mmCIF file of C-alpha atoms in Angstrom:
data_model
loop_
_atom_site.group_PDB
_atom_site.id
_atom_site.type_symbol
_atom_site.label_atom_id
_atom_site.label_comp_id
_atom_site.label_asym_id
_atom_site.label_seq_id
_atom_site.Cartn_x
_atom_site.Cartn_y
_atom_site.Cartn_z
ATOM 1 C CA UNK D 27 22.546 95.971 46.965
ATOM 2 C CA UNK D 28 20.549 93.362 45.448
ATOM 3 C CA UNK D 29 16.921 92.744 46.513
ATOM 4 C CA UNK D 30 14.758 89.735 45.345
ATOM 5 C CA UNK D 31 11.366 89.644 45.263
ATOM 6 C CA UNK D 32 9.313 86.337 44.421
ATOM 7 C CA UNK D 33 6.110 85.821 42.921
ATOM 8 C CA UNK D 34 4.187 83.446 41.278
ATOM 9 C CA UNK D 35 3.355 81.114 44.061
ATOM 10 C CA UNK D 36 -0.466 79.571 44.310
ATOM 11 C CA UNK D 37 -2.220 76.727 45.155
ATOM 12 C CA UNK D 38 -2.745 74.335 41.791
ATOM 13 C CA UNK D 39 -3.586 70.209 41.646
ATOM 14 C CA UNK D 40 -1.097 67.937 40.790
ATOM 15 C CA UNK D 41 0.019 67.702 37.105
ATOM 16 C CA UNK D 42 -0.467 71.349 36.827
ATOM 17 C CA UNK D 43 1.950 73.865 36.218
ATOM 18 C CA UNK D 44 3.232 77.325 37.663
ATOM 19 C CA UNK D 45 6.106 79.524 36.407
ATOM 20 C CA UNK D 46 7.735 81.576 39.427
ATOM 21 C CA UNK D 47 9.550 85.224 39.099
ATOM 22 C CA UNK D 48 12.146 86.436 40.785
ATOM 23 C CA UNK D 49 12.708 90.001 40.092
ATOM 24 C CA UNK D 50 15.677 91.962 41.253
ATOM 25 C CA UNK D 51 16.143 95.845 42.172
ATOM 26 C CA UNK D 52 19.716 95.989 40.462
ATOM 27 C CA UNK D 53 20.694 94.216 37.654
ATOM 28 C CA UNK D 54 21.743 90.280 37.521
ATOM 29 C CA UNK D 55 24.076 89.896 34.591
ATOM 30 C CA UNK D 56 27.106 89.184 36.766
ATOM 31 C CA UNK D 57 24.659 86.430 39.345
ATOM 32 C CA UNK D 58 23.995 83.210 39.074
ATOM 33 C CA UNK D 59 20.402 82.960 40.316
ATOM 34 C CA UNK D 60 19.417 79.613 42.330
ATOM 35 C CA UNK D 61 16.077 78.316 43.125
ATOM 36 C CA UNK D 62 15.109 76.790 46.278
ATOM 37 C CA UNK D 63 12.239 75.093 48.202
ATOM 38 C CA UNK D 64 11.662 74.653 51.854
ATOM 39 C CA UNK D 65 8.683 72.842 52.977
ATOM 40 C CA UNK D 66 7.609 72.400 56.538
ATOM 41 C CA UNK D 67 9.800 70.170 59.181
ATOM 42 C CA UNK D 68 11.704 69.704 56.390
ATOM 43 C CA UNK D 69 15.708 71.389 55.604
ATOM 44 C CA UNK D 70 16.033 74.329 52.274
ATOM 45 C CA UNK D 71 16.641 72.116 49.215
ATOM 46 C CA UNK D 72 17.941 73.349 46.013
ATOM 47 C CA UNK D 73 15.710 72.946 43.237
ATOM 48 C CA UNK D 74 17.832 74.666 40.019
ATOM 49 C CA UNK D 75 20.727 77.083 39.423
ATOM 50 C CA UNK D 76 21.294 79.344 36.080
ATOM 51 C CA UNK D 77 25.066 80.868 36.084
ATOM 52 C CA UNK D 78 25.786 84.033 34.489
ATOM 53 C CA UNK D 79 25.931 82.781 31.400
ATOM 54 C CA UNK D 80 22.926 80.914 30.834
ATOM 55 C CA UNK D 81 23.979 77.248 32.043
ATOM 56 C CA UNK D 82 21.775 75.329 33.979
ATOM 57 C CA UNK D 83 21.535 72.392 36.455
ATOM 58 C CA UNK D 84 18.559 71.019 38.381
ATOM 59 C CA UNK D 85 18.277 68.853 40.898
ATOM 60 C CA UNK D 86 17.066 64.824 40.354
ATOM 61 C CA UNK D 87 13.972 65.404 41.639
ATOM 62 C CA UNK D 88 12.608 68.393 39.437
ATOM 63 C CA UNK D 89 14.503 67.662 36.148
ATOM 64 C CA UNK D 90 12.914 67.544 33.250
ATOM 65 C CA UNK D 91 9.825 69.173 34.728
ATOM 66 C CA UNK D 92 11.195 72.520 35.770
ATOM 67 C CA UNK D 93 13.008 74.936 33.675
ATOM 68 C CA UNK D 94 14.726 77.642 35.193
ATOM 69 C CA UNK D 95 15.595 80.612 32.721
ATOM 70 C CA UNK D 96 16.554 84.524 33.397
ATOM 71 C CA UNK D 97 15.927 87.549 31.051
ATOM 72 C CA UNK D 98 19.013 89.982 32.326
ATOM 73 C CA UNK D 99 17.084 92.723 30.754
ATOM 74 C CA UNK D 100 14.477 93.115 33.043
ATOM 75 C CA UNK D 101 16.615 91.658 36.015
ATOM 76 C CA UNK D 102 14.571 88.571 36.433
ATOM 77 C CA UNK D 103 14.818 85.190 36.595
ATOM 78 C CA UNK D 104 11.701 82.489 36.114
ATOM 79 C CA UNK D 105 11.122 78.979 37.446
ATOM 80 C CA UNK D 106 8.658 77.281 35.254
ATOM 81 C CA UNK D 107 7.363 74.023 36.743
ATOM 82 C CA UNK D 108 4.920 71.689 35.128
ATOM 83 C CA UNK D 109 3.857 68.124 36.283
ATOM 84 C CA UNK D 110 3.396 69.575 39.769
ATOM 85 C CA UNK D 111 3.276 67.210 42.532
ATOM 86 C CA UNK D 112 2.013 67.251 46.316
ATOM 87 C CA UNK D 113 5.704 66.841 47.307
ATOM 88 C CA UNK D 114 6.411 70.026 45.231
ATOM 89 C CA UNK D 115 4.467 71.864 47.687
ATOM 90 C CA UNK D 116 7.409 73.848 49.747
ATOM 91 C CA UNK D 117 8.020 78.061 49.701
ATOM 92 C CA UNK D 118 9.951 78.950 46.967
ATOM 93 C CA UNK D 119 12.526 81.089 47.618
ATOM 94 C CA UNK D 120 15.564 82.879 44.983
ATOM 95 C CA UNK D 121 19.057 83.702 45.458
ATOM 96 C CA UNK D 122 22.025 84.779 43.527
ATOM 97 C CA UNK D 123 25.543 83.394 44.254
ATOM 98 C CA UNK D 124 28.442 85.549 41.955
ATOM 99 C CA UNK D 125 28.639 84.393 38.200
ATOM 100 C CA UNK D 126 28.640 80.645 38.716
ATOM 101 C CA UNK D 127 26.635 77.775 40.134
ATOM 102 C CA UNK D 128 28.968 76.462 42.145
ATOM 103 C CA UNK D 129 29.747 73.102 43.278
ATOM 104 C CA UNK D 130 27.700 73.377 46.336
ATOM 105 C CA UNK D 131 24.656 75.330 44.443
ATOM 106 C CA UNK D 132 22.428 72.781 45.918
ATOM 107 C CA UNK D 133 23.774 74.223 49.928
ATOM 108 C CA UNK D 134 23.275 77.877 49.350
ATOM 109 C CA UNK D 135 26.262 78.159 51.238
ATOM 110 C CA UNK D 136 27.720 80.823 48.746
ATOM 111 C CA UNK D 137 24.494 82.753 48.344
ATOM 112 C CA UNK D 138 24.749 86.275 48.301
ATOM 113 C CA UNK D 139 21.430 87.721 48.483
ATOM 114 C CA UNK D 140 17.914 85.858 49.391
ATOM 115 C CA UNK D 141 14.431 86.618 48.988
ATOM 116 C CA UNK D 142 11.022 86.154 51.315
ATOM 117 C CA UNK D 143 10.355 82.913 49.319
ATOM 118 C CA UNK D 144 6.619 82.427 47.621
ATOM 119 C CA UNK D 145 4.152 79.911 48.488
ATOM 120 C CA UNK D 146 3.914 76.697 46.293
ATOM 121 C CA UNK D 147 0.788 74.654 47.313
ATOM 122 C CA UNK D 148 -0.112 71.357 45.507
ATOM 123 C CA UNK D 149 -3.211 68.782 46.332
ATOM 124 C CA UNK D 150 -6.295 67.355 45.187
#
C-alpha cells in the first residue's frame, strides 16, 4: 500500500519560490505521481503530472514556473515552484495514478493513492 506524505509547504511573498516533496512508504517506479492544488471555495485543480518514465505535463497556469521531477530511488517526487503568486496559494496535495498521466491527469479521477496535502501560502 502506498502512503504519501507532503512537505514543503510555507508561507513566502510573491516571486518567491518553494520546492514541495512528496515521499512515499513503498516504492514509485511503476506510478505516475500528479500534483494538485485546492484552495478555499474553490474545486482540486491539477497543477503537473510525471509518468513512470519521466514525462511531464503541467497545467497553463503553472508552466514554465513549476517543475515537477521524481528521484525513484528514494521514492519521492518534488514540485519546485518559482515566481510564486497570491493565486498559487492553495494546499498542495500528491497522488499517483499507475505508470501514465493519463488523459484526464488534470481530474484525478484515476488516482490511486492521495496524500494530506501541504499548505502553500503566498502574499505581501
Amino acid at each position: 500500500q502506498v502512503h504519501l506524505v507532503e512537505s514543503g509547504g510555507g508561507a513566502v511573498q510573491p516571486g518567491q519560490s518553494l520546492t514541495l516533496s512528496c515521499a512515499s512508504s513503498d516504492t514509485l517506479k511503476n506510478w505516475a505521481i500528479g500534483w494538485f492544488r485546492q484552495a478555499p471555495g474553490k474545486k482540486r485543480e491539477g497543477v503537473s503530472c510525471i509518468s513512470a518514465s519521466g514525462d511531464t505535463i503541467y497545467s497553463d497556469s503553472v508552466k514554465g514556473r513549476f517543475t515537477i521531477s521524481r528521484d525513484n530511488d528514494n521514492n519521492k517526487a518534488y514540485l519546485q515552484m518559482n515566481s510564486l503568486k497570491p493565486e498559487d496559494s492553495a494546499i498542495y496535495i500528491c497522488g499517483t495514478e499507475w505508470r501514465d498521466c493519463g488523459y484526464a491527469w488534470k481530474s484525478g479521477s484515476e488516482y490511486e493513492h492521495w496524500g494530506r496535502g501541504t499548505q502553500v501560502s503566498v502574499s505581501s
